[in-house]
PDB file of C-alpha atoms in Angstrom:
ATOM      1  CA  MET A   1       0.000   0.000   0.000  1.00  0.00           C
ATOM      2  CA  SER A   2       1.395   3.373  -0.935  1.00  0.00           C
ATOM      3  CA  ALA A   3       1.896   6.060   1.696  1.00  0.00           C
ATOM      4  CA  PRO A   4      -0.917   8.608   1.989  1.00  0.00           C
ATOM      5  CA  ALA A   5      -0.314  11.781   0.011  1.00  0.00           C
ATOM      6  CA  SER A   6       0.765  14.753   2.060  1.00  0.00           C
ATOM      7  CA  LYS A   7      -1.641  17.660   2.341  1.00  0.00           C
ATOM      8  CA  THR A   8      -1.214  20.611   0.030  1.00  0.00           C
ATOM      9  CA  VAL A   9      -0.520  24.065   1.435  1.00  0.00           C
ATOM     10  CA  ALA A  10      -4.133  24.986   0.637  1.00  0.00           C
ATOM     11  CA  GLN A  11      -5.417  21.972   2.588  1.00  0.00           C
ATOM     12  CA  GLU A  12      -3.101  22.640   5.531  1.00  0.00           C
ATOM     13  CA  THR A  13      -4.137  26.300   5.600  1.00  0.00           C
ATOM     14  CA  ALA A  14      -7.828  25.357   5.570  1.00  0.00           C
ATOM     15  CA  LEU A  15      -7.286  22.922   8.448  1.00  0.00           C
ATOM     16  CA  TYR A  16      -5.592  25.501  10.656  1.00  0.00           C
ATOM     17  CA  MET A  17      -8.009  28.277   9.732  1.00  0.00           C
ATOM     18  CA  ALA A  18     -10.799  26.071  11.094  1.00  0.00           C
ATOM     19  CA  VAL A  19      -8.806  25.885  14.334  1.00  0.00           C
ATOM     20  CA  VAL A  20      -8.474  29.675  14.314  1.00  0.00           C
ATOM     21  CA  ASP A  21     -12.260  30.024  14.032  1.00  0.00           C
ATOM     22  CA  ALA A  22     -12.758  27.586  16.921  1.00  0.00           C
ATOM     23  CA  THR A  23     -10.121  28.940  19.288  1.00  0.00           C
ATOM     24  CA  TRP A  24     -10.418  32.645  18.371  1.00  0.00           C
ATOM     25  CA  PRO A  25     -14.119  32.819  17.475  1.00  0.00           C
ATOM     26  CA  PRO A  26     -16.084  35.682  15.949  1.00  0.00           C
ATOM     27  CA  ALA A  27     -19.135  37.016  17.723  1.00  0.00           C
ATOM     28  CA  GLN A  28     -21.137  35.496  14.875  1.00  0.00           C
ATOM     29  CA  MET A  29     -20.405  33.344  11.820  1.00  0.00           C
ATOM     30  CA  ARG A  30     -22.870  32.574   9.065  1.00  0.00           C
ATOM     31  CA  HIS A  31     -22.860  31.184   5.551  1.00  0.00           C
ATOM     32  CA  GLN A  32     -24.366  33.426   2.898  1.00  0.00           C
ATOM     33  CA  GLY A  33     -24.082  32.490  -0.746  1.00  0.00           C
ATOM     34  CA  ALA A  34     -20.419  31.983  -1.638  1.00  0.00           C
ATOM     35  CA  TRP A  35     -19.188  33.312   1.713  1.00  0.00           C
ATOM     36  CA  LEU A  36     -18.502  32.579   5.315  1.00  0.00           C
ATOM     37  CA  LEU A  37     -19.229  35.914   6.983  1.00  0.00           C
ATOM     38  CA  ARG A  38     -17.890  36.898  10.384  1.00  0.00           C
ATOM     39  CA  ARG A  39     -19.037  39.607  12.774  1.00  0.00           C
ATOM     40  CA  GLY A  40     -16.080  40.579  14.886  1.00  0.00           C
ATOM     41  CA  GLY A  41     -17.405  42.881  17.580  1.00  0.00           C
ATOM     42  CA  GLY A  42     -14.211  44.934  17.381  1.00  0.00           C
ATOM     43  CA  GLY A  43     -11.997  41.888  17.938  1.00  0.00           C
ATOM     44  CA  GLY A  44      -9.729  42.420  14.931  1.00  0.00           C
ATOM     45  CA  LYS A  45      -9.289  41.143  11.386  1.00  0.00           C
ATOM     46  CA  ARG A  46      -9.345  37.409  12.131  1.00  0.00           C
ATOM     47  CA  VAL A  47     -12.885  37.608  13.492  1.00  0.00           C
ATOM     48  CA  SER A  48     -14.180  40.169  10.983  1.00  0.00           C
ATOM     49  CA  ALA A  49     -13.011  39.040   7.536  1.00  0.00           C
ATOM     50  CA  ALA A  50     -15.217  37.307   4.987  1.00  0.00           C
ATOM     51  CA  SER A  51     -13.806  34.175   3.368  1.00  0.00           C
ATOM     52  CA  ALA A  52     -14.943  32.363   0.232  1.00  0.00           C
ATOM     53  CA  VAL A  53     -16.319  28.827   0.444  1.00  0.00           C
ATOM     54  CA  GLY A  54     -16.564  28.256  -3.313  1.00  0.00           C
ATOM     55  CA  ALA A  55     -16.258  29.917  -6.687  1.00  0.00           C
ATOM     56  CA  VAL A  56     -16.899  33.664  -6.513  1.00  0.00           C
ATOM     57  CA  THR A  57     -18.347  36.009  -9.130  1.00  0.00           C
ATOM     58  CA  ASP A  58     -18.279  39.805  -9.170  1.00  0.00           C
ATOM     59  CA  ALA A  59     -21.915  39.743  -8.035  1.00  0.00           C
ATOM     60  CA  ASP A  60     -20.894  37.599  -5.045  1.00  0.00           C
ATOM     61  CA  ILE A  61     -18.308  40.212  -4.059  1.00  0.00           C
ATOM     62  CA  VAL A  62     -20.971  42.943  -4.194  1.00  0.00           C
ATOM     63  CA  GLU A  63     -23.177  40.779  -1.962  1.00  0.00           C
ATOM     64  CA  ALA A  64     -20.384  40.334   0.594  1.00  0.00           C
ATOM     65  CA  GLU A  65     -19.631  44.062   0.591  1.00  0.00           C
ATOM     66  CA  ALA A  66     -23.275  44.830   1.323  1.00  0.00           C
ATOM     67  CA  ALA A  67     -23.367  42.249   4.119  1.00  0.00           C
ATOM     68  CA  MET A  68     -20.275  43.731   5.781  1.00  0.00           C
ATOM     69  CA  ARG A  69     -21.697  47.247   5.520  1.00  0.00           C
ATOM     70  CA  ALA A  70     -24.866  45.970   7.179  1.00  0.00           C
ATOM     71  CA  MET A  71     -22.715  44.640  10.032  1.00  0.00           C
ATOM     72  CA  GLU A  72     -21.028  48.077  10.219  1.00  0.00           C
ATOM     73  CA  GLN A  73     -17.643  46.515   9.557  1.00  0.00           C
ATOM     74  CA  PRO A  74     -14.831  47.353   7.137  1.00  0.00           C
ATOM     75  CA  GLN A  75     -15.027  45.543   3.804  1.00  0.00           C
ATOM     76  CA  LEU A  76     -12.360  42.942   4.520  1.00  0.00           C
ATOM     77  CA  PHE A  77     -11.607  39.590   2.889  1.00  0.00           C
ATOM     78  CA  SER A  78      -9.340  36.726   3.977  1.00  0.00           C
ATOM     79  CA  LEU A  79      -7.455  35.070   1.087  1.00  0.00           C
ATOM     80  CA  ARG A  80      -5.790  31.661   1.182  1.00  0.00           C
ATOM     81  CA  PRO A  81      -3.643  29.573  -1.175  1.00  0.00           C
ATOM     82  CA  GLY A  82      -5.688  28.419  -4.160  1.00  0.00           C
ATOM     83  CA  GLN A  83      -7.798  31.580  -4.246  1.00  0.00           C
ATOM     84  CA  GLU A  84      -5.633  33.506  -6.676  1.00  0.00           C
ATOM     85  CA  GLY A  85      -8.585  34.220  -8.963  1.00  0.00           C
ATOM     86  CA  LEU A  86     -10.549  35.892  -6.169  1.00  0.00           C
ATOM     87  CA  ASP A  87      -7.392  37.694  -5.104  1.00  0.00           C
ATOM     88  CA  ALA A  88      -7.084  39.200  -8.583  1.00  0.00           C
ATOM     89  CA  LYS A  89     -10.753  40.196  -8.650  1.00  0.00           C
ATOM     90  CA  LEU A  90     -10.393  42.042  -5.355  1.00  0.00           C
ATOM     91  CA  ALA A  91      -7.178  43.736  -6.486  1.00  0.00           C
ATOM     92  CA  ALA A  92      -8.991  44.983  -9.586  1.00  0.00           C
ATOM     93  CA  ARG A  93     -11.684  46.468  -7.347  1.00  0.00           C
ATOM     94  CA  GLY A  94      -9.137  48.488  -5.386  1.00  0.00           C
ATOM     95  CA  TYR A  95      -8.506  46.144  -2.476  1.00  0.00           C
ATOM     96  CA  VAL A  96      -4.928  46.128  -1.160  1.00  0.00           C
ATOM     97  CA  ILE A  97      -3.045  43.388   0.666  1.00  0.00           C
ATOM     98  CA  VAL A  98      -2.994  43.836   4.446  1.00  0.00           C
ATOM     99  CA  ASP A  99      -1.158  41.806   7.093  1.00  0.00           C
ATOM    100  CA  PRO A 100       0.168  38.654   5.363  1.00  0.00           C
ATOM    101  CA  VAL A 101       0.165  35.896   8.001  1.00  0.00           C
ATOM    102  CA  ASN A 102       2.237  32.734   8.499  1.00  0.00           C
ATOM    103  CA  ILE A 103       0.852  29.584  10.120  1.00  0.00           C
ATOM    104  CA  TYR A 104       3.317  27.495  12.145  1.00  0.00           C
ATOM    105  CA  ALA A 105       2.806  24.017  13.596  1.00  0.00           C
ATOM    106  CA  CYS A 106       4.701  21.086  15.079  1.00  0.00           C
ATOM    107  CA  PRO A 107       3.994  17.892  17.024  1.00  0.00           C
ATOM    108  CA  VAL A 108       3.073  19.061  20.500  1.00  0.00           C
ATOM    109  CA  ASP A 109       5.929  17.088  22.069  1.00  0.00           C
ATOM    110  CA  THR A 110       8.452  19.069  20.006  1.00  0.00           C
ATOM    111  CA  LEU A 111       7.813  21.900  22.450  1.00  0.00           C
ATOM    112  CA  ALA A 112       6.339  20.151  25.483  1.00  0.00           C
ATOM    113  CA  THR A 113       9.502  18.095  26.080  1.00  0.00           C
ATOM    114  CA  ARG A 114      11.872  21.052  25.904  1.00  0.00           C
ATOM    115  CA  GLU A 115      13.641  22.224  29.043  1.00  0.00           C
ATOM    116  CA  LYS A 116      13.429  25.709  30.537  1.00  0.00           C
ATOM    117  CA  ARG A 117      15.103  27.441  33.439  1.00  0.00           C
ATOM    118  CA  PRO A 118      13.634  27.078  36.971  1.00  0.00           C
ATOM    119  CA  GLU A 119      12.995  30.816  37.279  1.00  0.00           C
ATOM    120  CA  GLN A 120      10.737  30.686  34.201  1.00  0.00           C
ATOM    121  CA  HIS A 121       7.287  29.341  34.908  1.00  0.00           C
ATOM    122  CA  SER A 122       3.659  29.902  33.974  1.00  0.00           C
ATOM    123  CA  LEU A 123       0.394  29.487  35.835  1.00  0.00           C
ATOM    124  CA  ALA A 124      -2.747  28.437  33.995  1.00  0.00           C
ATOM    125  CA  THR A 125      -5.735  30.512  35.033  1.00  0.00           C
ATOM    126  CA  TRP A 126      -9.282  31.062  33.828  1.00  0.00           C
ATOM    127  CA  GLU A 127     -10.690  33.689  33.574  1.00  0.00           C
ATOM    128  CA  PRO A 128      -7.928  36.233  32.829  1.00  0.00           C
ATOM    129  CA  LEU A 129      -6.661  38.099  35.881  1.00  0.00           C
ATOM    130  CA  ALA A 130      -6.475  41.875  36.155  1.00  0.00           C
ATOM    131  CA  ILE A 131      -2.664  41.814  35.795  1.00  0.00           C
ATOM    132  CA  GLN A 132      -2.996  39.854  32.543  1.00  0.00           C
ATOM    133  CA  ARG A 133      -5.481  42.371  31.179  1.00  0.00           C
ATOM    134  CA  GLU A 134      -3.006  45.130  32.047  1.00  0.00           C
ATOM    135  CA  ILE A 135      -0.154  43.349  30.238  1.00  0.00           C
ATOM    136  CA  TRP A 136      -2.329  42.753  27.179  1.00  0.00           C
ATOM    137  CA  SER A 137      -3.556  46.337  27.213  1.00  0.00           C
ATOM    138  CA  ALA A 138       0.045  47.606  27.247  1.00  0.00           C
ATOM    139  CA  GLY A 139       0.665  45.500  24.133  1.00  0.00           C
ATOM    140  CA  GLY A 140      -2.425  46.799  22.311  1.00  0.00           C
ATOM    141  CA  ILE A 141      -4.725  43.860  23.090  1.00  0.00           C
ATOM    142  CA  GLY A 142      -7.849  45.477  24.481  1.00  0.00           C
ATOM    143  CA  ALA A 143     -11.204  44.462  25.901  1.00  0.00           C
ATOM    144  CA  ALA A 144     -12.728  43.403  22.555  1.00  0.00           C
ATOM    145  CA  ARG A 145     -10.013  40.782  22.070  1.00  0.00           C
ATOM    146  CA  ILE A 146     -10.463  39.566  25.654  1.00  0.00           C
ATOM    147  CA  GLU A 147     -14.118  39.030  24.719  1.00  0.00           C
ATOM    148  CA  VAL A 148     -12.960  36.795  21.865  1.00  0.00           C
ATOM    149  CA  MET A 149     -11.169  34.573  24.388  1.00  0.00           C
ATOM    150  CA  LEU A 150     -14.180  34.499  26.700  1.00  0.00           C
ATOM    151  CA  ARG A 151     -16.523  33.177  24.011  1.00  0.00           C
ATOM    152  CA  ALA A 152     -14.223  30.347  22.891  1.00  0.00           C
ATOM    153  CA  GLY A 153     -15.173  26.786  23.723  1.00  0.00           C
ATOM    154  CA  GLU A 154     -13.261  24.513  26.085  1.00  0.00           C
ATOM    155  CA  PRO A 155     -10.563  23.411  26.578  1.00  0.00           C
ATOM    156  CA  ARG A 156      -9.052  26.872  26.894  1.00  0.00           C
ATOM    157  CA  THR A 157      -6.928  28.747  29.381  1.00  0.00           C
ATOM    158  CA  THR A 158      -4.716  31.755  29.841  1.00  0.00           C
ATOM    159  CA  LEU A 159      -1.163  31.623  31.102  1.00  0.00           C
ATOM    160  CA  ILE A 160       0.466  34.192  33.326  1.00  0.00           C
ATOM    161  CA  GLY A 161       4.207  33.947  32.881  1.00  0.00           C
ATOM    162  CA  ARG A 162       6.487  34.685  35.797  1.00  0.00           C
ATOM    163  CA  TYR A 163      10.225  35.266  35.999  1.00  0.00           C
ATOM    164  CA  ASP A 164      11.359  34.427  39.531  1.00  0.00           C
ATOM    165  CA  ASN A 165       8.419  35.855  41.476  1.00  0.00           C
ATOM    166  CA  SER A 166       7.531  38.726  39.165  1.00  0.00           C
ATOM    167  CA  PRO A 167       4.853  38.831  36.431  1.00  0.00           C
ATOM    168  CA  ALA A 168       6.542  38.631  33.039  1.00  0.00           C
ATOM    169  CA  GLY A 169       3.938  37.951  30.384  1.00  0.00           C
ATOM    170  CA  THR A 170       0.588  36.498  29.408  1.00  0.00           C
ATOM    171  CA  ALA A 171      -0.897  34.309  26.677  1.00  0.00           C
ATOM    172  CA  TYR A 172      -4.089  32.511  25.723  1.00  0.00           C
ATOM    173  CA  VAL A 173      -4.236  28.941  24.407  1.00  0.00           C
ATOM    174  CA  ALA A 174      -7.074  26.631  23.385  1.00  0.00           C
ATOM    175  CA  VAL A 175      -7.502  23.207  21.779  1.00  0.00           C
ATOM    176  CA  SER A 176      -9.737  22.194  18.870  1.00  0.00           C
ATOM    177  CA  ASP A 177      -9.702  18.911  16.945  1.00  0.00           C
ATOM    178  CA  HIS A 178      -6.538  17.792  18.769  1.00  0.00           C
ATOM    179  CA  VAL A 179      -4.712  20.983  17.737  1.00  0.00           C
ATOM    180  CA  GLY A 180      -3.537  23.439  20.367  1.00  0.00           C
ATOM    181  CA  MET A 181      -3.267  27.028  19.187  1.00  0.00           C
ATOM    182  CA  LEU A 182      -1.621  29.880  21.039  1.00  0.00           C
ATOM    183  CA  HIS A 183      -2.847  33.441  20.696  1.00  0.00           C
ATOM    184  CA  ALA A 184      -1.989  36.825  22.188  1.00  0.00           C
ATOM    185  CA  LEU A 185       1.461  36.040  23.597  1.00  0.00           C
ATOM    186  CA  GLU A 186       2.687  39.236  25.227  1.00  0.00           C
ATOM    187  CA  VAL A 187       5.864  39.674  27.298  1.00  0.00           C
ATOM    188  CA  LEU A 188       6.358  42.770  29.424  1.00  0.00           C
ATOM    189  CA  GLU A 189       8.920  45.103  27.896  1.00  0.00           C
ATOM    190  CA  GLU A 190      11.132  45.038  30.970  1.00  0.00           C
ATOM    191  CA  MET A 191      11.130  41.207  30.929  1.00  0.00           C
ATOM    192  CA  ARG A 192      12.195  40.797  27.317  1.00  0.00           C
ATOM    193  CA  GLY A 193      15.548  39.197  26.602  1.00  0.00           C
ATOM    194  CA  ARG A 194      15.123  36.663  29.415  1.00  0.00           C
ATOM    195  CA  GLY A 195      13.701  33.833  27.321  1.00  0.00           C
ATOM    196  CA  MET A 196      10.143  34.234  28.549  1.00  0.00           C
ATOM    197  CA  GLY A 197       8.607  33.992  25.073  1.00  0.00           C
ATOM    198  CA  LYS A 198      10.243  30.606  24.572  1.00  0.00           C
ATOM    199  CA  ALA A 199       9.377  29.465  28.101  1.00  0.00           C
ATOM    200  CA  MET A 200       5.717  30.409  27.744  1.00  0.00           C
ATOM    201  CA  MET A 201       5.510  28.579  24.407  1.00  0.00           C
ATOM    202  CA  ILE A 202       6.821  25.458  26.158  1.00  0.00           C
ATOM    203  CA  ASP A 203       4.301  25.842  28.980  1.00  0.00           C
ATOM    204  CA  ALA A 204       1.472  26.430  26.504  1.00  0.00           C
ATOM    205  CA  ALA A 205       2.408  23.242  24.629  1.00  0.00           C
ATOM    206  CA  ARG A 206       2.520  21.274  27.878  1.00  0.00           C
ATOM    207  CA  TRP A 207      -0.946  22.515  28.809  1.00  0.00           C
ATOM    208  CA  ALA A 208      -2.233  21.705  25.314  1.00  0.00           C
ATOM    209  CA  ALA A 209      -0.775  18.179  25.486  1.00  0.00           C
ATOM    210  CA  GLN A 210      -2.511  17.613  28.822  1.00  0.00           C
ATOM    211  CA  ASN A 211      -5.770  18.679  27.172  1.00  0.00           C
ATOM    212  CA  GLY A 212      -5.744  16.375  24.179  1.00  0.00           C
ATOM    213  CA  ALA A 213      -3.579  18.193  21.649  1.00  0.00           C
ATOM    214  CA  GLN A 214      -1.349  16.205  19.328  1.00  0.00           C
ATOM    215  CA  THR A 215      -0.228  19.255  17.362  1.00  0.00           C
ATOM    216  CA  PHE A 216       0.704  22.741  18.530  1.00  0.00           C
ATOM    217  CA  SER A 217       0.265  25.793  16.335  1.00  0.00           C
ATOM    218  CA  VAL A 218       0.351  29.571  16.141  1.00  0.00           C
ATOM    219  CA  VAL A 219      -0.431  32.244  13.545  1.00  0.00           C
ATOM    220  CA  CYS A 220       1.785  35.285  13.145  1.00  0.00           C
ATOM    221  CA  THR A 221       1.952  38.291  10.843  1.00  0.00           C
ATOM    222  CA  GLN A 222       4.949  38.175   8.534  1.00  0.00           C
ATOM    223  CA  ALA A 223       5.902  41.665   9.737  1.00  0.00           C
ATOM    224  CA  ASN A 224       6.520  40.379  13.278  1.00  0.00           C
ATOM    225  CA  VAL A 225      10.154  39.473  12.699  1.00  0.00           C
ATOM    226  CA  ALA A 226      10.940  38.568  16.319  1.00  0.00           C
ATOM    227  CA  ALA A 227       7.975  36.198  16.659  1.00  0.00           C
ATOM    228  CA  ASN A 228       8.702  34.457  13.351  1.00  0.00           C
ATOM    229  CA  ALA A 229      12.305  33.961  14.461  1.00  0.00           C
ATOM    230  CA  LEU A 230      11.146  32.514  17.798  1.00  0.00           C
ATOM    231  CA  TYR A 231       8.816  29.972  16.205  1.00  0.00           C
ATOM    232  CA  ASN A 232      11.482  28.851  13.742  1.00  0.00           C
ATOM    233  CA  ALA A 233      14.049  28.549  16.536  1.00  0.00           C
ATOM    234  CA  LEU A 234      11.636  26.355  18.494  1.00  0.00           C
ATOM    235  CA  GLY A 235      11.459  23.845  15.636  1.00  0.00           C
ATOM    236  CA  MET A 236       8.032  24.823  14.338  1.00  0.00           C
ATOM    237  CA  THR A 237       7.352  24.529  10.615  1.00  0.00           C
ATOM    238  CA  LYS A 238       5.545  27.000   8.397  1.00  0.00           C
ATOM    239  CA  VAL A 239       2.575  24.950   7.168  1.00  0.00           C
ATOM    240  CA  GLY A 240       0.357  27.600   5.594  1.00  0.00           C
ATOM    241  CA  HIS A 241      -0.257  31.262   5.033  1.00  0.00           C
ATOM    242  CA  TYR A 242      -2.996  33.758   4.237  1.00  0.00           C
ATOM    243  CA  HIS A 243      -3.512  37.466   3.822  1.00  0.00           C
ATOM    244  CA  TYR A 244      -6.264  40.031   3.871  1.00  0.00           C
ATOM    245  CA  ARG A 245      -7.475  42.463   1.258  1.00  0.00           C
ATOM    246  CA  GLN A 246      -9.117  45.688   2.306  1.00  0.00           C
ATOM    247  CA  LYS A 247     -10.192  48.802   0.417  1.00  0.00           C
ATOM    248  CA  ASP A 248      -7.350  51.341   0.383  1.00  0.00           C
TER     249      ASP A 248
END
């Protein structure tokens, strides 16, 4: 019997985007015509962008634009590998590329079995504590994105990272379909350079493994050079990518 064919980049991206929707959920998702529409409630692009679920005509694009206006949201589309035709249609209508994103993944044990220093540790806590909200707020992650975390299904948790006995960072992690996904990793500015990003990734993977994950993943804008370098250094593999188009 021949070995099963490996997934294409388009298939891998679709798999992890389903995990994004489950672990970082919009306030509302609904199918309408050729689209999966999301109402974000101010929670950012991931929870607000429309994505195509089939072939798209110019009339379909007009329909999606009207639906997003009705939701009082920017006209924003999420584009994945294999959707080059739609990408060209949107470009012709004046939509520009915004925030290209990489998707990284690895077997959960790749991270969970790594060692870290004794002074680096994380505590799992639900719901987020006031100090975590303060750390997130300092990094530009406000109340609307906290609401995204609160409406996610279980298993989910937040981590408060500590260096010695001082707060050092915070993150949110959840599991869907045996895939753990980390979101909103934020390390306090004064604690950077002490390996806390790496340590919190290890702790997040350990928590995910304890809660049924076989794979660990994260999504990251291509512009975030430091985060991309961290995930590569930790042995994670780029398995997919996507970008947005928005009216200039």
